[in-house]
Coordinates of N, CA and C in Angstrom, one line a residue:
M1 N 37.6 -18.9 -43.8 CA 38.1 -19.7 -43.6 C 39.4 -19.9 -42.8
Q2 N 39.7 -19.5 -41.6 CA 40.9 -19.3 -40.8 C 41.8 -20.5 -40.6
R3 N 42.8 -20.8 -41.2 CA 43.7 -21.5 -41.0 C 43.5 -21.7 -40.0
G4 N 43.3 -23.3 -39.7 CA 43.6 -24.3 -38.2 C 42.0 -24.1 -37.8
S5 N 41.0 -23.1 -38.1 CA 40.1 -22.9 -37.3 C 38.6 -24.3 -37.6
E6 N 39.6 -25.4 -38.6 CA 38.4 -26.2 -39.1 C 39.4 -28.0 -39.0
N7 N 38.5 -28.7 -38.7 CA 39.0 -30.0 -38.4 C 39.9 -30.2 -40.2
P8 N 41.4 -30.6 -40.1 CA 42.1 -30.6 -41.2 C 40.8 -32.2 -42.6
V9 N 41.3 -32.9 -41.9 CA 40.6 -33.6 -42.2 C 39.3 -33.6 -43.3
S10 N 38.2 -33.4 -42.5 CA 36.8 -32.7 -42.6 C 36.5 -31.6 -43.8
A11 N 37.8 -30.5 -43.2 CA 37.5 -29.3 -44.5 C 38.6 -30.2 -45.5
R12 N 39.3 -30.8 -45.6 CA 39.5 -31.6 -46.9 C 38.9 -32.4 -47.7
D13 N 38.1 -33.3 -47.2 CA 36.7 -34.3 -47.4 C 35.8 -33.1 -48.2
S14 N 35.8 -32.0 -47.4 CA 34.7 -31.2 -48.3 C 34.9 -31.0 -49.6
L15 N 35.7 -30.4 -49.3 CA 36.8 -29.8 -50.6 C 35.9 -30.5 -51.9
L16 N 36.5 -31.7 -51.2 CA 37.2 -33.4 -52.2 C 35.4 -33.1 -52.8
R17 N 34.8 -33.3 -52.2 CA 33.4 -33.6 -52.0 C 32.9 -32.7 -52.6
A18 N 32.7 -31.3 -52.9 CA 32.1 -30.5 -53.4 C 32.9 -30.3 -55.1
A19 N 34.8 -30.3 -55.5 CA 35.5 -30.6 -56.2 C 34.5 -32.1 -57.3
R20 N 34.3 -33.3 -56.8 CA 33.9 -34.0 -57.6 C 32.4 -33.3 -58.1
D21 N 31.7 -33.0 -57.3 CA 30.5 -32.2 -57.8 C 30.5 -31.3 -59.2
V22 N 31.8 -30.4 -58.9 CA 31.5 -29.7 -60.2 C 32.5 -29.9 -61.5
F23 N 33.4 -31.1 -61.0 CA 34.0 -31.7 -61.9 C 33.2 -32.3 -62.5
F24 N 31.9 -32.9 -62.4 CA 31.4 -34.3 -62.8 C 30.3 -32.9 -63.7
E25 N 30.4 -31.8 -62.8 CA 28.9 -31.4 -64.0 C 29.5 -30.3 -64.8
D26 N 30.9 -29.8 -64.9 CA 31.4 -28.8 -65.6 C 32.2 -29.3 -66.2
G27 N 32.6 -30.4 -66.1 CA 34.2 -31.1 -66.7 C 35.0 -30.0 -65.8
Y28 N 36.8 -30.6 -66.3 CA 37.5 -29.6 -65.5 C 38.0 -29.1 -66.2
Q29 N 38.2 -28.2 -67.3 CA 38.4 -27.2 -67.5 C 37.5 -26.3 -67.6
K30 N 36.4 -26.7 -67.8 CA 35.1 -25.2 -67.0 C 35.5 -25.1 -65.6
A31 N 35.8 -26.1 -64.6 CA 35.1 -25.7 -63.4 C 36.7 -25.3 -62.6
S32 N 35.7 -24.0 -61.8 CA 36.8 -22.8 -61.1 C 36.7 -23.3 -59.0
L33 N 37.8 -23.3 -59.5 CA 38.4 -23.3 -57.5 C 37.5 -22.7 -56.9
R34 N 37.0 -21.6 -57.2 CA 35.5 -20.3 -56.3 C 34.5 -21.7 -56.5
K35 N 34.2 -22.1 -57.3 CA 32.4 -22.5 -57.1 C 33.4 -23.6 -56.7
I36 N 34.1 -24.6 -56.6 CA 34.0 -25.4 -55.7 C 34.5 -24.8 -54.2
G37 N 35.3 -23.7 -53.8 CA 35.0 -23.3 -51.9 C 33.7 -23.1 -51.8
K38 N 33.1 -22.2 -52.9 CA 32.0 -22.1 -52.5 C 30.5 -23.1 -52.1
L39 N 30.6 -23.7 -53.0 CA 30.1 -25.5 -52.7 C 30.4 -26.0 -51.4
A40 N 31.7 -25.8 -51.1 CA 32.2 -26.0 -49.7 C 31.8 -25.7 -48.5
G41 N 31.6 -24.7 -48.7 CA 31.3 -23.5 -47.7 C 32.5 -23.0 -47.2
T42 N 33.6 -22.6 -48.4 CA 35.1 -21.9 -47.8 C 34.9 -20.6 -48.6
S43 N 36.6 -20.8 -48.8 CA 36.9 -19.9 -49.9 C 38.0 -20.3 -51.0
Q44 N 37.9 -19.5 -51.9 CA 39.2 -20.3 -52.4 C 40.3 -20.5 -52.0
T45 N 41.2 -19.4 -51.2 CA 41.9 -19.0 -50.5 C 41.9 -20.2 -50.1
A46 N 41.1 -20.8 -49.2 CA 41.7 -22.1 -48.1 C 41.9 -23.2 -49.3
I47 N 41.6 -23.3 -50.1 CA 41.8 -24.7 -51.0 C 44.0 -24.7 -51.2
Y48 N 44.1 -23.7 -51.6 CA 45.4 -23.8 -51.3 C 45.8 -24.2 -49.8
Y49 N 45.7 -24.4 -49.1 CA 46.3 -24.7 -47.9 C 46.0 -26.4 -48.2
Y50 N 45.2 -27.1 -49.3 CA 44.8 -28.3 -48.7 C 45.8 -29.1 -50.1
F51 N 45.9 -28.1 -51.0 CA 46.0 -28.2 -52.7 C 46.5 -27.6 -53.2
V52 N 47.8 -27.8 -54.2 CA 48.9 -27.4 -54.7 C 47.9 -26.1 -55.8
D53 N 46.6 -26.6 -56.1 CA 46.4 -26.2 -57.6 C 45.0 -27.1 -57.8
K54 N 44.3 -26.6 -59.1 CA 42.8 -27.2 -59.1 C 43.6 -28.7 -59.6
Q55 N 44.9 -29.0 -60.5 CA 45.4 -29.9 -60.9 C 45.4 -31.1 -60.0
D56 N 46.0 -30.6 -58.6 CA 46.6 -31.4 -57.7 C 44.9 -31.7 -56.6
V57 N 43.9 -30.9 -57.2 CA 42.2 -31.3 -57.2 C 41.7 -32.7 -57.6
L58 N 42.4 -32.8 -58.7 CA 41.9 -33.5 -59.7 C 42.8 -34.5 -60.0
F59 N 43.8 -34.7 -59.3 CA 44.6 -35.5 -59.3 C 44.1 -36.5 -57.9
T60 N 44.2 -35.9 -57.2 CA 43.2 -36.8 -55.6 C 42.7 -37.5 -55.5
L61 N 41.4 -36.8 -56.3 CA 40.1 -37.3 -57.0 C 40.1 -38.5 -57.2
I62 N 41.1 -38.9 -58.5 CA 41.1 -39.7 -59.4 C 42.4 -40.7 -58.7
D63 N 43.1 -40.4 -57.7 CA 44.1 -41.0 -57.1 C 43.6 -42.3 -56.1
D64 N 42.5 -41.0 -55.8 CA 42.2 -41.8 -54.4 C 40.5 -43.1 -54.6
F65 N 40.4 -42.6 -55.7 CA 39.1 -43.5 -56.1 C 39.9 -45.0 -57.4
T66 N 40.7 -45.1 -57.7 CA 42.0 -45.7 -58.2 C 42.1 -47.1 -57.3
N67 N 42.6 -46.1 -56.3 CA 43.0 -47.0 -54.9 C 42.2 -47.4 -54.1
H68 N 41.0 -47.4 -54.4 CA 40.0 -47.8 -53.8 C 39.4 -49.0 -55.0
F69 N 39.8 -49.0 -55.8 CA 39.3 -49.9 -57.1 C 40.2 -50.9 -56.7
A70 N 41.7 -50.2 -57.1 CA 42.0 -51.8 -56.5 C 42.3 -52.0 -55.7
N71 N 41.7 -51.9 -54.3 CA 42.2 -52.6 -53.2 C 40.2 -53.2 -53.4
K72 N 39.4 -52.4 -54.0 CA 37.9 -53.3 -54.1 C 38.6 -54.4 -54.7
L73 N 38.7 -54.6 -55.5 CA 39.0 -55.9 -56.7 C 39.7 -56.9 -56.3
T74 N 40.7 -56.8 -55.6 CA 42.0 -57.9 -54.9 C 41.4 -58.4 -53.8
T75 N 40.6 -57.4 -52.6 CA 39.9 -58.0 -51.3 C 38.9 -59.1 -52.0
T76 N 37.9 -58.6 -53.4 CA 37.0 -59.5 -54.3 C 37.5 -61.1 -54.1
F77 N 38.6 -60.6 -55.4 CA 39.6 -61.7 -55.9 C 39.8 -63.0 -54.6
A78 N 39.7 -62.5 -53.7 CA 39.9 -63.7 -52.7 C 38.7 -64.0 -52.1
S79 N 37.9 -63.7 -52.7 CA 36.8 -64.9 -52.5 C 36.2 -65.8 -53.1
G80 N 35.8 -66.6 -54.0 CA 34.6 -68.0 -54.2 C 36.0 -69.2 -54.7
R81 N 34.7 -70.0 -54.5 CA 35.2 -71.4 -55.0 C 36.1 -71.6 -55.6
N82 N 36.2 -70.5 -56.9 CA 36.6 -71.1 -57.8 C 36.6 -70.1 -59.3
P83 N 38.1 -69.9 -59.8 CA 38.1 -69.1 -60.5 C 36.3 -68.4 -61.4
R84 N 35.6 -69.4 -62.1 CA 34.2 -69.1 -62.5 C 34.0 -67.8 -61.4
E85 N 33.6 -68.7 -60.2 CA 32.9 -67.1 -58.8 C 33.6 -66.2 -58.8
Q86 N 34.9 -66.6 -58.8 CA 35.6 -65.3 -58.3 C 35.2 -64.2 -59.5
L87 N 35.0 -64.5 -60.8 CA 35.2 -62.9 -61.6 C 33.8 -62.8 -61.5
A88 N 33.1 -64.0 -61.2 CA 31.6 -63.6 -61.1 C 31.7 -62.5 -59.6
N89 N 32.2 -62.7 -58.6 CA 31.7 -61.5 -58.0 C 32.5 -60.6 -58.4
M90 N 33.7 -60.2 -58.5 CA 34.9 -59.3 -58.8 C 33.8 -58.3 -60.2
I91 N 33.4 -58.8 -60.8 CA 31.8 -58.1 -61.6 C 31.1 -57.5 -60.9
S92 N 30.6 -58.2 -60.0 CA 29.7 -58.1 -59.4 C 29.5 -56.6 -58.5
A93 N 31.2 -57.0 -58.3 CA 31.4 -55.6 -57.2 C 32.7 -54.3 -57.8
Q94 N 32.6 -54.5 -59.3 CA 32.9 -53.8 -59.9 C 31.8 -52.8 -60.6
L95 N 30.6 -53.4 -60.6 CA 29.5 -53.3 -61.1 C 29.3 -52.3 -59.8
D96 N 29.0 -52.5 -58.4 CA 28.1 -51.8 -57.4 C 29.1 -50.5 -57.0
L97 N 30.9 -51.1 -57.3 CA 31.3 -49.8 -57.5 C 31.4 -48.9 -58.2
L98 N 30.4 -48.6 -59.6 CA 30.7 -47.8 -60.0 C 29.2 -47.3 -60.1
L99 N 28.5 -47.6 -59.4 CA 27.1 -47.0 -59.0 C 27.2 -46.7 -57.8
E100 N 28.2 -46.8 -57.0 CA 28.2 -45.7 -55.9 C 29.5 -44.6 -56.6
N101 N 30.2 -44.8 -57.5 CA 30.7 -44.3 -57.6 C 31.0 -43.7 -59.3
S102 N 30.1 -43.4 -59.5 CA 29.7 -42.9 -61.1 C 30.5 -41.2 -61.6
K103 N 30.2 -40.6 -60.6 CA 31.2 -38.9 -60.3 C 33.0 -39.9 -61.0
D104 N 33.4 -39.8 -59.9 CA 34.7 -40.6 -59.9 C 34.4 -41.0 -61.3
I105 N 34.0 -42.0 -61.9 CA 34.2 -43.0 -62.9 C 34.1 -41.5 -63.9
K106 N 33.1 -40.9 -64.2 CA 33.3 -40.3 -65.4 C 34.5 -39.0 -65.7
I107 N 34.9 -38.5 -64.4 CA 35.5 -37.5 -64.0 C 37.6 -38.7 -64.8
L108 N 37.4 -40.1 -64.0 CA 38.5 -40.4 -64.7 C 38.8 -40.4 -66.1
S109 N 37.3 -41.5 -66.6 CA 37.6 -41.3 -68.2 C 37.8 -39.8 -68.8
Q110 N 36.9 -38.8 -68.4 CA 36.9 -37.9 -69.4 C 38.0 -36.9 -69.0
D111 N 38.4 -36.5 -67.8 CA 39.5 -35.6 -67.2 C 41.1 -36.2 -66.4
K112 N 41.1 -37.5 -66.8 CA 42.4 -38.2 -66.5 C 43.5 -37.1 -67.2
G113 N 43.2 -36.9 -69.0 CA 44.2 -36.9 -69.4 C 44.7 -35.2 -69.1
H114 N 44.1 -34.4 -68.7 CA 44.5 -33.0 -67.8 C 46.0 -33.3 -66.5
L115 N 45.9 -34.2 -66.3 CA 46.6 -34.7 -65.5 C 48.5 -33.4 -66.1
S116 N 49.1 -33.9 -65.2 CA 50.6 -34.1 -65.3 C 50.8 -35.8 -66.0
E117 N 52.2 -35.2 -67.1 CA 52.7 -36.8 -67.2 C 53.0 -38.0 -66.3
I118 N 53.5 -37.1 -65.1 CA 53.9 -38.0 -63.5 C 52.6 -38.7 -63.2
Q119 N 51.7 -37.6 -63.2 CA 50.7 -38.0 -62.4 C 50.0 -39.2 -63.6
Q120 N 49.8 -39.0 -64.7 CA 48.7 -40.4 -65.6 C 49.9 -40.9 -65.6
R121 N 51.1 -41.0 -65.5 CA 51.5 -42.3 -64.9 C 51.2 -43.0 -63.5
L122 N 51.3 -42.4 -62.6 CA 50.6 -43.1 -61.3 C 49.7 -43.5 -61.4
I123 N 48.2 -42.7 -62.2 CA 47.7 -43.4 -62.5 C 47.6 -44.6 -62.8
R124 N 47.9 -44.7 -64.2 CA 48.4 -45.7 -65.2 C 49.1 -47.4 -64.4
S125 N 49.2 -47.1 -63.1 CA 49.9 -47.9 -62.9 C 49.0 -48.8 -61.9
K126 N 48.3 -48.4 -61.5 CA 46.8 -48.4 -60.8 C 45.8 -49.3 -61.0
E127 N 45.7 -48.2 -62.6 CA 45.0 -49.2 -63.5 C 45.5 -50.5 -64.2
K128 N 46.6 -50.4 -64.4 CA 47.4 -51.8 -64.5 C 47.1 -52.7 -63.5
T129 N 46.7 -52.7 -61.7 CA 46.9 -53.6 -60.7 C 45.2 -54.5 -61.3
V130 N 44.1 -52.9 -61.2 CA 43.0 -54.5 -61.8 C 42.8 -54.7 -63.3
V131 N 43.9 -54.4 -64.0 CA 44.2 -55.6 -65.3 C 44.6 -56.6 -65.0
T132 N 45.8 -56.8 -64.2 CA 46.7 -57.7 -63.3 C 45.7 -58.3 -62.3
I133 N 44.9 -58.3 -62.1 CA 43.8 -59.1 -61.2 C 42.9 -59.5 -61.8
Y134 N 42.1 -59.3 -63.1 CA 40.8 -59.5 -63.9 C 41.9 -61.1 -64.6
R135 N 42.7 -60.6 -64.9 CA 44.0 -61.6 -66.0 C 44.4 -62.7 -65.2
A136 N 44.9 -62.9 -64.2 CA 44.7 -63.2 -62.6 C 44.0 -64.4 -62.6
C137 N 42.6 -63.7 -62.6 CA 41.5 -64.7 -62.2 C 41.6 -65.4 -63.6
L138 N 41.6 -65.1 -65.0 CA 41.0 -65.3 -66.4 C 42.6 -66.7 -66.1
N139 N 43.0 -66.4 -65.7 CA 44.8 -67.6 -66.0 C 44.4 -68.8 -65.2
E140 N 43.8 -67.8 -64.1 CA 43.4 -68.9 -63.1 C 42.6 -70.1 -63.7
W141 N 41.2 -69.7 -64.6 CA 40.6 -70.3 -64.8 C 40.3 -71.0 -66.2
R142 N 41.8 -70.9 -67.3 CA 42.4 -71.2 -67.8 C 42.8 -72.4 -67.5
K143 N 44.0 -72.3 -66.6 CA 44.2 -74.2 -65.7 C 43.6 -74.6 -65.8
A144 N 42.3 -73.9 -65.5 CA 41.4 -75.5 -65.0 C 40.5 -75.7 -66.2
G145 N 41.4 -75.6 -67.3 CA 40.7 -76.4 -68.8 C 39.9 -75.3 -69.6
G146 N 40.0 -73.8 -69.0 CA 38.2 -73.2 -69.6 C 38.5 -72.2 -70.2
L147 N 38.3 -70.9 -71.0 CA 38.5 -70.2 -71.9 C 39.3 -70.2 -73.0
T148 N 39.1 -71.5 -73.6 CA 39.1 -71.5 -74.9 C 39.0 -71.0 -75.9
G149 N 40.4 -70.2 -76.5 CA 40.6 -69.4 -77.4 C 40.0 -67.5 -77.4
I150 N 40.3 -67.7 -76.4 CA 40.1 -66.4 -75.2 C 40.8 -66.3 -74.6
D151 N 41.5 -64.7 -75.1 CA 43.3 -64.3 -74.8 C 43.1 -63.4 -73.6
S152 N 43.4 -63.6 -72.2 CA 43.0 -63.4 -70.9 C 43.1 -62.0 -70.8
T153 N 44.3 -60.9 -72.1 CA 43.9 -59.1 -71.0 C 43.3 -58.9 -72.1
V154 N 42.6 -59.9 -73.4 CA 41.3 -58.6 -74.5 C 40.3 -58.9 -73.6
A155 N 40.3 -60.3 -72.8 CA 39.5 -60.2 -72.0 C 39.0 -59.3 -70.8
A156 N 40.0 -59.4 -70.2 CA 40.4 -58.3 -68.7 C 39.8 -57.2 -69.4
F157 N 40.2 -56.4 -70.7 CA 40.2 -55.3 -71.0 C 38.4 -55.5 -71.4
T158 N 38.0 -56.5 -71.5 CA 36.9 -56.0 -72.3 C 36.2 -55.8 -71.3
V159 N 36.3 -57.1 -69.9 CA 35.1 -56.8 -68.2 C 34.7 -55.0 -68.0
I160 N 36.0 -54.9 -68.3 CA 36.7 -53.4 -67.4 C 35.7 -52.5 -68.1
G161 N 36.1 -52.3 -69.4 CA 35.5 -51.3 -70.7 C 33.8 -51.5 -70.6
A162 N 33.9 -52.9 -70.2 CA 32.5 -52.6 -70.3 C 31.2 -52.0 -69.7
I163 N 31.5 -52.1 -68.3 CA 31.6 -52.1 -67.3 C 31.4 -50.8 -67.2
N164 N 32.7 -50.3 -67.0 CA 33.1 -48.7 -66.9 C 32.1 -47.9 -67.8
W165 N 32.0 -48.1 -68.9 CA 30.7 -47.3 -70.0 C 30.0 -47.0 -69.3
L166 N 29.2 -48.3 -68.7 CA 28.2 -47.8 -67.8 C 27.7 -45.9 -67.5
Y167 N 28.0 -45.8 -67.1 CA 27.8 -43.9 -66.3 C 27.3 -43.1 -67.5
Q168 N 27.6 -43.9 -69.0 CA 27.5 -43.1 -70.4 C 26.1 -43.5 -70.4
W169 N 25.1 -44.4 -70.2 CA 24.1 -44.6 -70.4 C 22.7 -44.4 -69.2
Y170 N 23.7 -45.9 -67.9 CA 22.6 -46.0 -67.1 C 22.5 -45.2 -66.3
S171 N 21.3 -45.0 -65.6 CA 20.7 -43.7 -64.6 C 19.6 -44.6 -64.0
P172 N 20.0 -44.7 -62.5 CA 18.7 -44.9 -61.3 C 17.4 -44.3 -61.3
D173 N 17.0 -43.3 -62.2 CA 16.1 -42.9 -61.9 C 15.3 -43.1 -63.7
G174 N 15.9 -43.8 -64.2 CA 15.6 -44.3 -65.7 C 14.6 -45.9 -65.6
L175 N 14.4 -46.5 -66.4 CA 13.4 -47.6 -66.3 C 13.8 -48.4 -66.2
L176 N 15.4 -49.3 -66.3 CA 16.1 -50.3 -65.3 C 15.7 -50.0 -64.3
S177 N 15.5 -51.2 -63.2 CA 16.5 -51.1 -62.3 C 17.9 -51.7 -62.5
W178 N 18.2 -51.2 -60.9 CA 19.6 -51.7 -60.7 C 19.9 -53.4 -60.9
E179 N 19.2 -54.0 -59.9 CA 18.8 -55.2 -59.6 C 18.9 -56.0 -61.5
T180 N 17.9 -55.6 -62.0 CA 18.2 -55.9 -63.9 C 19.5 -55.5 -64.5
V181 N 19.7 -54.9 -64.6 CA 21.1 -53.9 -65.2 C 22.4 -55.0 -64.4
K182 N 22.7 -55.2 -63.3 CA 23.4 -55.8 -62.4 C 23.0 -56.9 -63.4
K183 N 22.1 -57.9 -62.4 CA 22.3 -59.2 -63.5 C 22.3 -59.7 -64.6
S184 N 22.4 -58.7 -65.4 CA 22.0 -58.8 -67.0 C 23.6 -58.5 -67.5
M185 N 24.4 -58.0 -66.6 CA 26.0 -57.4 -67.1 C 26.7 -58.6 -66.4
V186 N 25.9 -59.4 -65.4 CA 27.4 -60.1 -65.1 C 26.9 -61.6 -66.0
R187 N 25.6 -62.3 -65.4 CA 25.1 -62.9 -67.0 C 25.7 -63.3 -68.3
Q188 N 25.9 -61.9 -68.8 CA 26.0 -61.4 -70.3 C 27.4 -61.6 -70.7
L189 N 28.3 -61.0 -68.8 CA 29.8 -61.0 -69.7 C 30.2 -62.3 -68.8
L190 N 29.9 -63.4 -68.3 CA 30.1 -64.6 -68.3 C 30.1 -65.5 -69.4
Q191 N 28.9 -65.6 -70.5 CA 28.6 -65.9 -71.4 C 29.4 -65.7 -72.3
G192 N 30.0 -64.7 -72.5 CA 30.8 -64.6 -73.7 C 32.4 -65.3 -73.0
F193 N 32.2 -66.5 -71.9 CA 33.4 -67.2 -72.1 C 33.4 -68.4 -72.0
G194 N 31.8 -68.5 -72.6 CA 31.7 -69.7 -73.2 C 31.9 -71.1 -71.6
E195 N 32.1 -72.1 -72.2 CA 32.1 -73.3 -71.2 C 33.0 -73.2 -70.1
S196 N 32.6 -73.5 -69.0 CA 33.4 -73.3 -67.9 C 34.4 -74.5 -67.4
A197 N 35.0 -74.2 -66.5 CA 36.0 -75.7 -66.5 C 35.5 -77.0 -66.2
D198 N 34.1 -76.6 -65.2 CA 33.6 -78.1 -64.6 C 32.7 -78.3 -65.7
G199 N 32.5 -77.9 -67.2 CA 31.2 -78.2 -68.4 C 29.9 -77.5 -68.2
K200 N 29.7 -76.6 -67.2 CA 28.8 -76.5 -67.3 C 28.6 -75.0 -68.1
P201 N 27.7 -74.2 -68.7 CA 27.7 -73.0 -69.2 C 28.3 -71.7 -68.2
A202 N 29.3 -71.0 -68.8 CA 29.8 -70.1 -67.9 C 28.5 -69.0 -67.7
F203 N 27.5 -69.1 -68.2 CA 26.9 -67.8 -67.6 C 25.3 -68.7 -66.4
E204 N 25.8 -69.3 -66.0 CA 24.7 -70.8 -65.0 C 24.7 -69.6 -64.1
E205 N 23.8 -69.8 -63.8 CA 23.6 -68.5 -61.9 C 24.4 -69.2 -61.1
V206 N 25.3 -68.0 -60.8 CA 26.5 -68.7 -60.2 C 26.6 -67.7 -58.6
G207 N 27.0 -68.1 -57.7 CA 26.9 -67.7 -56.0 C 27.0 -66.0 -56.0
V208 N 27.3 -65.3 -56.8 CA 27.6 -63.7 -57.0 C 27.4 -63.3 -55.5
M209 N 28.2 -62.5 -54.3 CA 28.5 -62.4 -53.2 C 28.0 -60.8 -53.1
E210 N 27.3 -60.3 -52.3 CA 26.5 -59.6 -52.0 C 28.1 -58.6 -51.7
T211 N 27.9 -57.4 -52.2 CA 29.5 -56.7 -52.1 C 28.3 -55.4 -50.8
A212 N 29.7 -54.9 -50.2 CA 28.9 -54.2 -49.1 C 28.9 -52.5 -49.7
N213 N 28.9 -51.9 -49.0 CA 29.1 -50.1 -49.6 C 30.2 -49.9 -49.1

């Protein structure tokens, strides 16, 4: 590909899509820029027009995903009539995010350690944003009289970790439908918080919003 012969945005996005597939299948260490370029329909040399090196490609993928993750939960947190419903909506949104971005979750979980220390600090700061959003919701629930004996920070990490671990065992082609998994996860995670501020069981059906793709 000659420099300037292709739309920079579409070419970059094509390379990132190819890199996501290669990192997901091969892992960062075994992944090659040659394979990424071939899958994207371009040359290895052309990759350096958009990225410094393979590590820069990995950082861009992870950075884009963590930005999307934080923005999604920030928007979702604003929904819901009370903290209990807000939390249910956030869990639902994160579950859908995982289904739509399962490759990104695996790459983030398994390959983040290959980033530079500066890059890792940047990603951690955005991951902390996600924890902060969950913790803010849980603290609001506590102020309303719920979450007796439950630490908000521990609860936030528990919810995030339980959902992110799904990539290890859930398959869209498996016996369990996504609707079953999603409903069970929302109910089970909410159940762990016991009684709600209004005295109703936390796992009682709530109006979980439908998250848009």
